[in-house]
mmCIF file with all atom_site columns, C-alpha atoms in Angstrom:
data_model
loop_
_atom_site.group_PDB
_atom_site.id
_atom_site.type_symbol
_atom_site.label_atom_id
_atom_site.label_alt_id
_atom_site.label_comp_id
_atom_site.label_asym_id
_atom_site.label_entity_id
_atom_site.label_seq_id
_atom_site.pdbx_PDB_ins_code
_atom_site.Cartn_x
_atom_site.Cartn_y
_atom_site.Cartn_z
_atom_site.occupancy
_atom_site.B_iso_or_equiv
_atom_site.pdbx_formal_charge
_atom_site.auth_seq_id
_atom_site.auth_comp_id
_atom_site.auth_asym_id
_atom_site.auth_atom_id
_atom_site.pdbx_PDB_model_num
ATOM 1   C CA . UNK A 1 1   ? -23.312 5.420   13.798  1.00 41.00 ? 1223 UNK A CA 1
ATOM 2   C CA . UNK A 1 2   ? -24.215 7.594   16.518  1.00 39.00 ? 1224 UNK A CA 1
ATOM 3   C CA . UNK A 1 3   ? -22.252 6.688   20.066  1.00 41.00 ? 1225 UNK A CA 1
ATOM 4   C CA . UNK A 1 4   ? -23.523 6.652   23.683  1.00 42.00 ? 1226 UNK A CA 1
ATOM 5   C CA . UNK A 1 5   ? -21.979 9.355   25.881  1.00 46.00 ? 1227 UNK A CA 1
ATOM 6   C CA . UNK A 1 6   ? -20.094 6.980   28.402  1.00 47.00 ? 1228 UNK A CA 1
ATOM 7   C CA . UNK A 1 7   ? -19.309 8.495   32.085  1.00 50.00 ? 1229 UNK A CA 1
ATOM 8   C CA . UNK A 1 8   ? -16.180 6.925   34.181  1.00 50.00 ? 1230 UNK A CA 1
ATOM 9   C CA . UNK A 1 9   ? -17.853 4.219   35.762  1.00 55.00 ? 1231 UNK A CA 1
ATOM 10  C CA . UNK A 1 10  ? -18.814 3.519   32.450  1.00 49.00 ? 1232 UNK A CA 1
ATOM 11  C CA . UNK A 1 11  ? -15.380 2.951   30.855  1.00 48.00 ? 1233 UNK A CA 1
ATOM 12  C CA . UNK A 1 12  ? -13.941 1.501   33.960  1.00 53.00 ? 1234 UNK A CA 1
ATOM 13  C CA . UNK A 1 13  ? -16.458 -1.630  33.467  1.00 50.00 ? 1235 UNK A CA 1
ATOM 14  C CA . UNK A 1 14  ? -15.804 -1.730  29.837  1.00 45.00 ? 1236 UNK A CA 1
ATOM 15  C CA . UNK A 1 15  ? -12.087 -1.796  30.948  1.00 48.00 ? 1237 UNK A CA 1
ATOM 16  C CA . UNK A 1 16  ? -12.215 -4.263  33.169  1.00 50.00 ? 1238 UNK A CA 1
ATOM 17  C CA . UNK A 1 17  ? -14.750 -6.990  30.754  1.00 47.00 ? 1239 UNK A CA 1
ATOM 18  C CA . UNK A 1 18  ? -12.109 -6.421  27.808  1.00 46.00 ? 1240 UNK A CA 1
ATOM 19  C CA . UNK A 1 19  ? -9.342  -7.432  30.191  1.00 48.00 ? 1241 UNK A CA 1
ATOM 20  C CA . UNK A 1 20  ? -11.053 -10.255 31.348  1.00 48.00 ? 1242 UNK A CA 1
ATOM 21  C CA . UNK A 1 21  ? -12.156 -11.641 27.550  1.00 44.00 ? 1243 UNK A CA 1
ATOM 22  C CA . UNK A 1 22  ? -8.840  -11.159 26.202  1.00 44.00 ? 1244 UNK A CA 1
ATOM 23  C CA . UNK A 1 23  ? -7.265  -13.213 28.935  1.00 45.00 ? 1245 UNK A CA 1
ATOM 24  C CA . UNK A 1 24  ? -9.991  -15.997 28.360  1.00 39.00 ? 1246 UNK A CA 1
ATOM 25  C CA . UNK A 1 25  ? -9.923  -15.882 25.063  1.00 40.00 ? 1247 UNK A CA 1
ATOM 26  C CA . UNK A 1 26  ? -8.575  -19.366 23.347  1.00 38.00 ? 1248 UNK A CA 1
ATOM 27  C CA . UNK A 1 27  ? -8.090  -18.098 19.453  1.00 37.00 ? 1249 UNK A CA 1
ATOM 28  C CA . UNK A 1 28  ? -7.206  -21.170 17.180  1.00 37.00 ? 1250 UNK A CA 1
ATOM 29  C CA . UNK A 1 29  ? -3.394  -20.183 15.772  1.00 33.00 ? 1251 UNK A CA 1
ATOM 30  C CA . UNK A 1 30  ? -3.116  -24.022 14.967  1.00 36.00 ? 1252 UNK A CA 1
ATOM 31  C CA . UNK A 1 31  ? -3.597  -22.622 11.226  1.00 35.00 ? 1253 UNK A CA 1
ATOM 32  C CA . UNK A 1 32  ? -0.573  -19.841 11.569  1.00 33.00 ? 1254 UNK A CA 1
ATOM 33  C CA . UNK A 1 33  ? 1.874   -21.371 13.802  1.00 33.00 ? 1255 UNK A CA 1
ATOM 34  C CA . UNK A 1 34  ? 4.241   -22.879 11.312  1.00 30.00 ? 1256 UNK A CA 1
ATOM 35  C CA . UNK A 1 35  ? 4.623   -20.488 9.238   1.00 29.00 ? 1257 UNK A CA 1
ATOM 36  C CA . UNK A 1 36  ? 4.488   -17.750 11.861  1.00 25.00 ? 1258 UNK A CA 1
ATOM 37  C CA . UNK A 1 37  ? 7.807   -18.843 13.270  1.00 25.00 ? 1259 UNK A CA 1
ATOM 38  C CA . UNK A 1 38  ? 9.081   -19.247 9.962   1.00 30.00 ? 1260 UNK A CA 1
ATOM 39  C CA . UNK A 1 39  ? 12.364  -16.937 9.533   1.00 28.00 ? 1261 UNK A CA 1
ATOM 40  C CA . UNK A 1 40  ? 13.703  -14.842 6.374   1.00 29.00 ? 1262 UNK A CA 1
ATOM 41  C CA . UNK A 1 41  ? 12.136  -11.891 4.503   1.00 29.00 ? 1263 UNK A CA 1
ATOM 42  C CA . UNK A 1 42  ? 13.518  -8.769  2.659   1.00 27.00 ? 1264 UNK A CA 1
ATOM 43  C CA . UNK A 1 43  ? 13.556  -5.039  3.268   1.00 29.00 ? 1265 UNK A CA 1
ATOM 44  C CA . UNK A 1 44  ? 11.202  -2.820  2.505   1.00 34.00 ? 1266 UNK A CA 1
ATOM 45  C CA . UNK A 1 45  ? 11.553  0.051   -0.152  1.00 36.00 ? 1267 UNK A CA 1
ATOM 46  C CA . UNK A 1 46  ? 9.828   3.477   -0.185  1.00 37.00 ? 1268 UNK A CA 1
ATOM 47  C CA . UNK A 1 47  ? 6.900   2.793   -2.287  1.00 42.00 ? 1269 UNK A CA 1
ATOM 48  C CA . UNK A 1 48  ? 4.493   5.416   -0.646  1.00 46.00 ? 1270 UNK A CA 1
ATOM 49  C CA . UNK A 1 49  ? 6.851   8.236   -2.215  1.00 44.00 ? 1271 UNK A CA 1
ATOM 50  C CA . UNK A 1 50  ? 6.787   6.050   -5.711  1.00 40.00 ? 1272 UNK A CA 1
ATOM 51  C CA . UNK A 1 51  ? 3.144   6.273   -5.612  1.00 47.00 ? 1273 UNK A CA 1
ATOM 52  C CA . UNK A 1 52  ? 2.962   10.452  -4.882  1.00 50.00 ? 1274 UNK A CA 1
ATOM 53  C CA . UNK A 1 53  ? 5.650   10.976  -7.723  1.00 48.00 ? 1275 UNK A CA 1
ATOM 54  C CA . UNK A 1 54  ? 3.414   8.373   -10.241 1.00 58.00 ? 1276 UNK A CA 1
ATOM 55  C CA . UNK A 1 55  ? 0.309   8.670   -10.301 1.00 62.00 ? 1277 UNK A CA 1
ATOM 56  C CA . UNK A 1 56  ? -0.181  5.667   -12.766 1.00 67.00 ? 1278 UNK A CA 1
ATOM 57  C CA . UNK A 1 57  ? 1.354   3.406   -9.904  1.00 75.00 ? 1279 UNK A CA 1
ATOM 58  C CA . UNK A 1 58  ? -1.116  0.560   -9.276  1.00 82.00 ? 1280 UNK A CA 1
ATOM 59  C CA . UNK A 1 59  ? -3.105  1.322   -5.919  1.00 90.00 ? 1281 UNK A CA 1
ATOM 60  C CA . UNK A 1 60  ? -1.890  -0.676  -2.635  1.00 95.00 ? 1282 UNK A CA 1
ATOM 61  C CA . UNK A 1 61  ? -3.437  -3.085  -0.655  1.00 96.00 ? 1283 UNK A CA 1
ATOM 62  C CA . UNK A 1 62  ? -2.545  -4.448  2.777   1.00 97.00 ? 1284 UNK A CA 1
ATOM 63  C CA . UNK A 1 63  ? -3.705  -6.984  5.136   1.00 97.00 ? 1285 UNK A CA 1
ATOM 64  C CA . UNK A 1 64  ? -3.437  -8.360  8.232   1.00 97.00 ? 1286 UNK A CA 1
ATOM 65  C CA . UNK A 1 65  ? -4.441  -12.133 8.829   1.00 95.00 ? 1287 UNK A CA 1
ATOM 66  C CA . UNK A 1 66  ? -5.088  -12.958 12.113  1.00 95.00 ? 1288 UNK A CA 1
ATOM 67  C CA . UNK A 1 67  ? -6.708  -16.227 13.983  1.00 91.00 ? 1289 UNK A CA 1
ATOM 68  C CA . UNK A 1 68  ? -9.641  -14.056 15.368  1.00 93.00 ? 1290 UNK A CA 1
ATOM 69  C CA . UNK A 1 69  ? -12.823 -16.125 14.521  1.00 91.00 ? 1291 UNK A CA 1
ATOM 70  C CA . UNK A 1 70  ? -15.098 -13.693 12.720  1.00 94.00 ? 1292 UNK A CA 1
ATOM 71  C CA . UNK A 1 71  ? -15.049 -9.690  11.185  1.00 95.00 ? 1293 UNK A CA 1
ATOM 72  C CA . UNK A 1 72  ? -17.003 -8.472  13.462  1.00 94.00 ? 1294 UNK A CA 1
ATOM 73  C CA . UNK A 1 73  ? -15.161 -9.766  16.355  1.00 95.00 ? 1295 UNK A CA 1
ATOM 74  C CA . UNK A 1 74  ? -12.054 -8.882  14.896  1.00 96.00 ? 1296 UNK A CA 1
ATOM 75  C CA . UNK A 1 75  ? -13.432 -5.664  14.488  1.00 96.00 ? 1297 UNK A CA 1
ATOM 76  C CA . UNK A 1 76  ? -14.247 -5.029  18.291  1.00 96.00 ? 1298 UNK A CA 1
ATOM 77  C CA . UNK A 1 77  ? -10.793 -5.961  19.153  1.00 96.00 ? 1299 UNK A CA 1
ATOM 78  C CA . UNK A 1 78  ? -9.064  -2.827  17.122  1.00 96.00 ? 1300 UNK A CA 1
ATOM 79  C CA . UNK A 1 79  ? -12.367 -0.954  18.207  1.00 95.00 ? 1301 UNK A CA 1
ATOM 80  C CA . UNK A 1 80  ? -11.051 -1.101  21.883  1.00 94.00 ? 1302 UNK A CA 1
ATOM 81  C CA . UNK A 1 81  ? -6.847  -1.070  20.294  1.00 94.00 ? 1303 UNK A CA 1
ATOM 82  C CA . UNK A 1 82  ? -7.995  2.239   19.194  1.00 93.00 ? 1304 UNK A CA 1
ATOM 83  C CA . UNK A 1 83  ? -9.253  3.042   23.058  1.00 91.00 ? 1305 UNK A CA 1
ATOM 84  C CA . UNK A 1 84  ? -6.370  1.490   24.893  1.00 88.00 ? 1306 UNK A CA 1
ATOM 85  C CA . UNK A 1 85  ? -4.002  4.281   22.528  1.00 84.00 ? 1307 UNK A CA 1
ATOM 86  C CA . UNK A 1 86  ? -6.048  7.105   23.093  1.00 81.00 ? 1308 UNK A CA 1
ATOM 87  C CA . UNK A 1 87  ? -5.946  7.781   19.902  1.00 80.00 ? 1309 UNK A CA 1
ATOM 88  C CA . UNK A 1 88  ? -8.854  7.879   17.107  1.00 74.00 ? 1310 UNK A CA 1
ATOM 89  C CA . UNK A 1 89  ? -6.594  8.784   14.271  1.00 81.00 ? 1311 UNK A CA 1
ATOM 90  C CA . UNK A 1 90  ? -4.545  5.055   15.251  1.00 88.00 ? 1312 UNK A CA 1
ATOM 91  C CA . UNK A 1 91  ? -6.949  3.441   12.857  1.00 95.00 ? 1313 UNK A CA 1
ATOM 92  C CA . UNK A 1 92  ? -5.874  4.043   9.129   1.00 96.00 ? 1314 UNK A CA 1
ATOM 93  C CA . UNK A 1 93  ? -8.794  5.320   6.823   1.00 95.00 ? 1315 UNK A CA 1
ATOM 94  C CA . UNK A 1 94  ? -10.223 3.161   4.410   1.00 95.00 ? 1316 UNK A CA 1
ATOM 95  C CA . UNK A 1 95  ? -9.579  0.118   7.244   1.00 97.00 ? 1317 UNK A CA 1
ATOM 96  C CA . UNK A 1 96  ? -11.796 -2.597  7.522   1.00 97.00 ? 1318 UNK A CA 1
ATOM 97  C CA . UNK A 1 97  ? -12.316 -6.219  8.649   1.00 97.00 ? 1319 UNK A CA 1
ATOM 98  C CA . UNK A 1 98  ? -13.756 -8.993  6.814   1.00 95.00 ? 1320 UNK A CA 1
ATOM 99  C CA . UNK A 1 99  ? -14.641 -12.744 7.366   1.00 93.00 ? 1321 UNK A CA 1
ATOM 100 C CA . UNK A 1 100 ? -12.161 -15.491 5.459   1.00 91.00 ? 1322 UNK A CA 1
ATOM 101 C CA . UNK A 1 101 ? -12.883 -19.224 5.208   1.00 87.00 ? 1323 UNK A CA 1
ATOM 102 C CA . UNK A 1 102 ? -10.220 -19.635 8.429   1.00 85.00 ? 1324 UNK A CA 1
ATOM 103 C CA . UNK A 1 103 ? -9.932  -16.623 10.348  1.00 88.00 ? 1325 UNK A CA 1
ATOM 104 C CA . UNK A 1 104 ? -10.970 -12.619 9.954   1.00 94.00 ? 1326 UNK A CA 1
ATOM 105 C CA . UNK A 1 105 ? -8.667  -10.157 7.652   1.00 96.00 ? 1327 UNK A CA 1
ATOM 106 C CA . UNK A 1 106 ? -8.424  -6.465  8.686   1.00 97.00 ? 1328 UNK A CA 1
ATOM 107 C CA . UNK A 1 107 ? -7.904  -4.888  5.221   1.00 97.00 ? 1329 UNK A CA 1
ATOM 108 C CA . UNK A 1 108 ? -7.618  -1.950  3.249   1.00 96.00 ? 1330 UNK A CA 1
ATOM 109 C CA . UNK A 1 109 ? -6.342  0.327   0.019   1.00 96.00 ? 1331 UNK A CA 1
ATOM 110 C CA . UNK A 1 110 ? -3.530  1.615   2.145   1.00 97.00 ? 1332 UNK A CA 1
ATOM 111 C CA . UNK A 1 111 ? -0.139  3.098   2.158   1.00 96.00 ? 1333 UNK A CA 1
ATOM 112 C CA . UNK A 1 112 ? 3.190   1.133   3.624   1.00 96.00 ? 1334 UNK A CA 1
ATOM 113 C CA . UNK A 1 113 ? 3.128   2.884   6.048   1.00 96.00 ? 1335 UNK A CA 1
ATOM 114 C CA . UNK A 1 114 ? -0.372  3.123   7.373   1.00 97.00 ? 1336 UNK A CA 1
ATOM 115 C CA . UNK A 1 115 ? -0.364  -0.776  6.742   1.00 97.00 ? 1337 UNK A CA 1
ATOM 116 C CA . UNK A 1 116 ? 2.413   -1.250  9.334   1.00 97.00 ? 1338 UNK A CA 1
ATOM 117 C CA . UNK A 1 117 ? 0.141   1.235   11.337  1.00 96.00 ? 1339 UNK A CA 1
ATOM 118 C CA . UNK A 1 118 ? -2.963  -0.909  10.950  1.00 97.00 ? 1340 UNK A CA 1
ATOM 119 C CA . UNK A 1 119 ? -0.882  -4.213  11.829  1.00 97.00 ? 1341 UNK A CA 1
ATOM 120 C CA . UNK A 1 120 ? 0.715   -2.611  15.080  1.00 96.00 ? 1342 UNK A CA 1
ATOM 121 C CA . UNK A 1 121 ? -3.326  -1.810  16.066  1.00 96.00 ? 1343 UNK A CA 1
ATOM 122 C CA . UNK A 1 122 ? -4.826  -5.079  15.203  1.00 96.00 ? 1344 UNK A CA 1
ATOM 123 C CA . UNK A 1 123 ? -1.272  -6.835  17.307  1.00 95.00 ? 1345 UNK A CA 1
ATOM 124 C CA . UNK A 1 124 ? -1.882  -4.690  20.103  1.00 94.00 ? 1346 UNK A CA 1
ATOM 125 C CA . UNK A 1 125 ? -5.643  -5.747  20.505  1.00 93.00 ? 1347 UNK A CA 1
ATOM 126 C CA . UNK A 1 126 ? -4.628  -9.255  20.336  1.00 92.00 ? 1348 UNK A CA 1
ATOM 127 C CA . UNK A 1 127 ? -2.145  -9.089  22.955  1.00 85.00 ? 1349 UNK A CA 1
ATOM 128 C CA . UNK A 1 128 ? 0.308   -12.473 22.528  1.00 80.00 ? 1350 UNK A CA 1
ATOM 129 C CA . UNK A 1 129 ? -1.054  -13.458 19.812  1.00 86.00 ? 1351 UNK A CA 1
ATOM 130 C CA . UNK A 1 130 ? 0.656   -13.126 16.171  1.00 90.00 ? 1352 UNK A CA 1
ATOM 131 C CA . UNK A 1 131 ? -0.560  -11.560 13.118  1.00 94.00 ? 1353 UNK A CA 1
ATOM 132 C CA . UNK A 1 132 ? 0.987   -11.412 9.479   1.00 95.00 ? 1354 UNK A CA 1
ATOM 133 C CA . UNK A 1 133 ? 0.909   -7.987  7.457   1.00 97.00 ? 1355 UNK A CA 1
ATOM 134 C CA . UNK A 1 134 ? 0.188   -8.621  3.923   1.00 97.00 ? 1356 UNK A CA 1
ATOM 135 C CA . UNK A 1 135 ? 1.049   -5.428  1.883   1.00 97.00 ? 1357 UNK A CA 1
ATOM 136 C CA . UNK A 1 136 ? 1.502   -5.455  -1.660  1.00 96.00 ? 1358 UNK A CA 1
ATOM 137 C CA . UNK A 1 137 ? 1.701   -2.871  -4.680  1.00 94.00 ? 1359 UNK A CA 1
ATOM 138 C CA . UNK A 1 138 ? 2.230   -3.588  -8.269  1.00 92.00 ? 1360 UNK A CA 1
ATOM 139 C CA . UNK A 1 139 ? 4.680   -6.180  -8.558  1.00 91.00 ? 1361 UNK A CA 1
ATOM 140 C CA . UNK A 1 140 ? 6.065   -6.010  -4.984  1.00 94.00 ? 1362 UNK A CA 1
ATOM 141 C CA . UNK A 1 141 ? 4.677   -7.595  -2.184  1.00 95.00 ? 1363 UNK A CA 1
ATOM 142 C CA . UNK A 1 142 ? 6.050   -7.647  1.597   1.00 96.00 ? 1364 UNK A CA 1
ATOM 143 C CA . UNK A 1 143 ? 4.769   -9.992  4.507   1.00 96.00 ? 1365 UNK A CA 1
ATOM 144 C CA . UNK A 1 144 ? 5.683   -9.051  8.035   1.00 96.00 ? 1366 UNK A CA 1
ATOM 145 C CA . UNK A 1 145 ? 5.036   -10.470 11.170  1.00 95.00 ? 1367 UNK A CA 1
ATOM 146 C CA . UNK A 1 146 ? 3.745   -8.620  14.470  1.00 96.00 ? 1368 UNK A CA 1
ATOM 147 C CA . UNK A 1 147 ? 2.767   -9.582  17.940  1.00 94.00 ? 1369 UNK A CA 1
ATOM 148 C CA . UNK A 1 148 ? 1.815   -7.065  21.118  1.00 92.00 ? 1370 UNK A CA 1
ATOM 149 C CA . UNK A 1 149 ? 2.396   -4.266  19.243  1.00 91.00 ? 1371 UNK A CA 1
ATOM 150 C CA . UNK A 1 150 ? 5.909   -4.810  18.275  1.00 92.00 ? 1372 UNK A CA 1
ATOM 151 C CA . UNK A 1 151 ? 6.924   -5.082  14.571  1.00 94.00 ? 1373 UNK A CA 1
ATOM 152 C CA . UNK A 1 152 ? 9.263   -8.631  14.656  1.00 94.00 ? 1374 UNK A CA 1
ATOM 153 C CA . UNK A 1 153 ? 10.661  -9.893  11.128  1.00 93.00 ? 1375 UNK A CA 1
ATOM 154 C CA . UNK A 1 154 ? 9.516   -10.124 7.459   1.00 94.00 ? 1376 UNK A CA 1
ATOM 155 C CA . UNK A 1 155 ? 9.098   -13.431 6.265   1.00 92.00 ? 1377 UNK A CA 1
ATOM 156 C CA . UNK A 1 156 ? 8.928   -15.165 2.244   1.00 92.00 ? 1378 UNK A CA 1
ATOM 157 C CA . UNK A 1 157 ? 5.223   -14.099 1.342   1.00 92.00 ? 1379 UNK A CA 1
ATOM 158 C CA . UNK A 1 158 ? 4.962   -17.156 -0.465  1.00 88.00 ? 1380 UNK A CA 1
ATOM 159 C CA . UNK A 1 159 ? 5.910   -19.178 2.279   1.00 86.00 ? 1381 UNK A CA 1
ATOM 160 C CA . UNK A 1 160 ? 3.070   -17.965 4.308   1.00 87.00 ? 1382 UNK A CA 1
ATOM 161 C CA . UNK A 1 161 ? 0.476   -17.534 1.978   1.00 88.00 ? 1383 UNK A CA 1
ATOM 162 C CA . UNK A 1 162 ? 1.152   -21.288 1.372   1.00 82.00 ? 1384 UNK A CA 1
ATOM 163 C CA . UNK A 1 163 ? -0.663  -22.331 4.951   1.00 81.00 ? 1385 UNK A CA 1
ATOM 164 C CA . UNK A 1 164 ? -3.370  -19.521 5.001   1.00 87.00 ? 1386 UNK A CA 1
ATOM 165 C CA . UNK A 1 165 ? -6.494  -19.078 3.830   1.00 84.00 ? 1387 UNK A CA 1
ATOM 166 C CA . UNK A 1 166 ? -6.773  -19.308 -0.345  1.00 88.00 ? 1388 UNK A CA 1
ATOM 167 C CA . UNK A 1 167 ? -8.951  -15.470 -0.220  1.00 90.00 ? 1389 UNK A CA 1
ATOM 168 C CA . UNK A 1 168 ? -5.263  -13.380 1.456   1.00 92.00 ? 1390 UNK A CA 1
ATOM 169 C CA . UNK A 1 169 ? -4.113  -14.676 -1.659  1.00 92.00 ? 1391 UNK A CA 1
ATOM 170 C CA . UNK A 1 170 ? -6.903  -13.992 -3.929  1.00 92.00 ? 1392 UNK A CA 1
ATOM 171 C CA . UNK A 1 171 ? -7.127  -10.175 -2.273  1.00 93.00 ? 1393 UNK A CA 1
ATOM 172 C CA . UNK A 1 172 ? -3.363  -9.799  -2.738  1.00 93.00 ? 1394 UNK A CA 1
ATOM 173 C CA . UNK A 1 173 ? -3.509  -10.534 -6.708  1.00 91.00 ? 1395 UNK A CA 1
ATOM 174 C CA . UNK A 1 174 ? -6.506  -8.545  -7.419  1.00 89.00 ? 1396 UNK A CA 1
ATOM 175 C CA . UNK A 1 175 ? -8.872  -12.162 -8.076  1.00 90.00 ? 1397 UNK A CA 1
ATOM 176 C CA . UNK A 1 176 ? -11.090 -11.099 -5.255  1.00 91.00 ? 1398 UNK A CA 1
ATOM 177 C CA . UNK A 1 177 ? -11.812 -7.430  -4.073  1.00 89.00 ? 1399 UNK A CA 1
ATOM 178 C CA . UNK A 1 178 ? -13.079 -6.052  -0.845  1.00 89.00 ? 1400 UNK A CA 1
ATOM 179 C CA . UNK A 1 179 ? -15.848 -4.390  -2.251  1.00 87.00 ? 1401 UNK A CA 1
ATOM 180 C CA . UNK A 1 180 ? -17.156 -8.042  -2.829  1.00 86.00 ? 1402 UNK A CA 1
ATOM 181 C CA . UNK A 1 181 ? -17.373 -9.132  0.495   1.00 87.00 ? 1403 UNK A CA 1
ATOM 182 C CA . UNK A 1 182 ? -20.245 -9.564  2.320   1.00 86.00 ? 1404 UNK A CA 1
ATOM 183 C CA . UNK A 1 183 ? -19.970 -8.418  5.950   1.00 86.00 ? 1405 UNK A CA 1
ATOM 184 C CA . UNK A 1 184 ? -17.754 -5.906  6.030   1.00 94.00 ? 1406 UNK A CA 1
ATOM 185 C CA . UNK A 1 185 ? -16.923 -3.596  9.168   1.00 96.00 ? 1407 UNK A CA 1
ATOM 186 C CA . UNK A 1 186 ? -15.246 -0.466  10.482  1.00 96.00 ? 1408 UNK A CA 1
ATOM 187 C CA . UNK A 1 187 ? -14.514 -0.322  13.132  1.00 96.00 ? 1409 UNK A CA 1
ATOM 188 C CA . UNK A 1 188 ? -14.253 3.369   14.211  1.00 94.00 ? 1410 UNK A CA 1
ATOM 189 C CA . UNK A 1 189 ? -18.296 3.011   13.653  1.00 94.00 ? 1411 UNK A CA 1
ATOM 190 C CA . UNK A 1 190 ? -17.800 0.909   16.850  1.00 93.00 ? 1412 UNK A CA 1
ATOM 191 C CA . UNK A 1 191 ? -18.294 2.308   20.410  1.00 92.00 ? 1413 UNK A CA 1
ATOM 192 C CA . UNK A 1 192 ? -16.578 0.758   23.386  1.00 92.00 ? 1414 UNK A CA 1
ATOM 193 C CA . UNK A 1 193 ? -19.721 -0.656  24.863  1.00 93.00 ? 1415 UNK A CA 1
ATOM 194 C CA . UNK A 1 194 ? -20.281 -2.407  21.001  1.00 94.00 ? 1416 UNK A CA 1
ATOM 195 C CA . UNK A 1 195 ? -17.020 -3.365  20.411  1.00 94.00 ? 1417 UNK A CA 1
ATOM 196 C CA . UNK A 1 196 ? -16.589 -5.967  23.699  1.00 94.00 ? 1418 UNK A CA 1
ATOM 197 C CA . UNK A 1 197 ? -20.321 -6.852  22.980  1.00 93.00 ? 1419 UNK A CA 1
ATOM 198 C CA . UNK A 1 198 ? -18.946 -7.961  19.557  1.00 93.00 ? 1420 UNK A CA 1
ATOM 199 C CA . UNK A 1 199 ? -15.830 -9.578  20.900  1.00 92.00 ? 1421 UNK A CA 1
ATOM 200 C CA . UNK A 1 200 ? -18.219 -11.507 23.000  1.00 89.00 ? 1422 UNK A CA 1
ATOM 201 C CA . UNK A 1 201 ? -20.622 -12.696 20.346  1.00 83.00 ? 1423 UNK A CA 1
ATOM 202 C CA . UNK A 1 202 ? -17.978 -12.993 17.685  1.00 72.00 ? 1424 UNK A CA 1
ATOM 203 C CA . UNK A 1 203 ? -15.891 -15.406 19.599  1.00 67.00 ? 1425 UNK A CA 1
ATOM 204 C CA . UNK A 1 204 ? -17.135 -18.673 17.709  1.00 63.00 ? 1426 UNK A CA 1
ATOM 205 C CA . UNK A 1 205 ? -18.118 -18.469 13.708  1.00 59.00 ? 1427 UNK A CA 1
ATOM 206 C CA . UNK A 1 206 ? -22.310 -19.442 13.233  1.00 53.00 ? 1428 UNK A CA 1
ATOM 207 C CA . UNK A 1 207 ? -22.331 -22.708 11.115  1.00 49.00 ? 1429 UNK A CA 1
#
């Protein structure tokens, strides 16, 4: 997708409309609260390095679950995560976002590590609000919460999975793949100027 060359006054008004959305914003977490404050969890092992040393080892997936209404909103929100690091390797590759029955997913085939990397983002873009990381890979699966950024503390995955939408859990067990969805975005396609015009048409889901 080919991008817009922006000048200064350019990014300072995209600055200063993301600002303003994201403070106005009213995200339904009604959904994710219990569990969210749930406590508990395990440590995490080194299962990028098991995966270089066997190739055989089942590929990863990770996701993030978050209360943002649609994909392509969701997708604005990292779009401008990505801007507010000044970074455009902070996106993982092979990242996306996708729509769920409750909520948007940001998924993807990824490492431990870039999933943690991809949670961080998507926290970061959404401010106060909480997201869970999903990551699983063969017969080990990890959920961790994350809010403004910050990593916080790994909770039971079956615990959560319990209160969230029923297609985290079909993703996470291989019933459903990604590749199946229907709108599915990435958002380093996104420009800034796109990414708060999706945030602002992506608020509320079309019925």
């Amino acid at each position: 997708m080919t991008q817009s060359p922006q000048g200064p006054d350019d990014k300072d008004r995209v600055d200063a409309e993301f600002a303003a959305m994201m403070e106005g914003l009213d995200f339904d977490t009604s959904s994710l609260d219990d569990p969210l404050t749930a406590a508990g969890g395990h440590s995490a092992g080194s299962a990028d390095q098991a995966q270089a040393q066997d190739p055989s080892t089942p590929a990863p997936i990770a996701i993030v679950a978050t209360p943002v209404a649609t994909a392509k909103a969701l997708a604005g929100v990292i779009r401008l995560a990505m801007a507010a690091k000044e970074d455009p390797l902070a996106l993982p590759t092979g990242s996306a976002t996708i729509d769920a029955d409750s909520g948007a997913l940001a998924v993807g085939p990824l490492t431990e590590a870039d999933a943690h990397r991809l949670a961080g983002l998507v926290s970061i873009g959404l401010q106060r609000q909480g997201v869970v990381l999903f990551w699983r890979q063969g017969d080990r699966m990890t959920a961790t919460r994350y809010r403004s950024g910050e990593r916080m503390d790994d909770v039971p995955p079956a615990f959560v999975l319990g209160a969230l939408d029923s297609r985290v859990e079909d993703l996470l067990l291989g019933a459903e793949s990604v590749a199946e969805a229907e709108n599915v975005y990435d958002p380093a396609e996104l420009s800034r100027t796109e990414a708060v015009k999706w945030i602002a048409t992506g608020r509320k889901r079309k019925r």
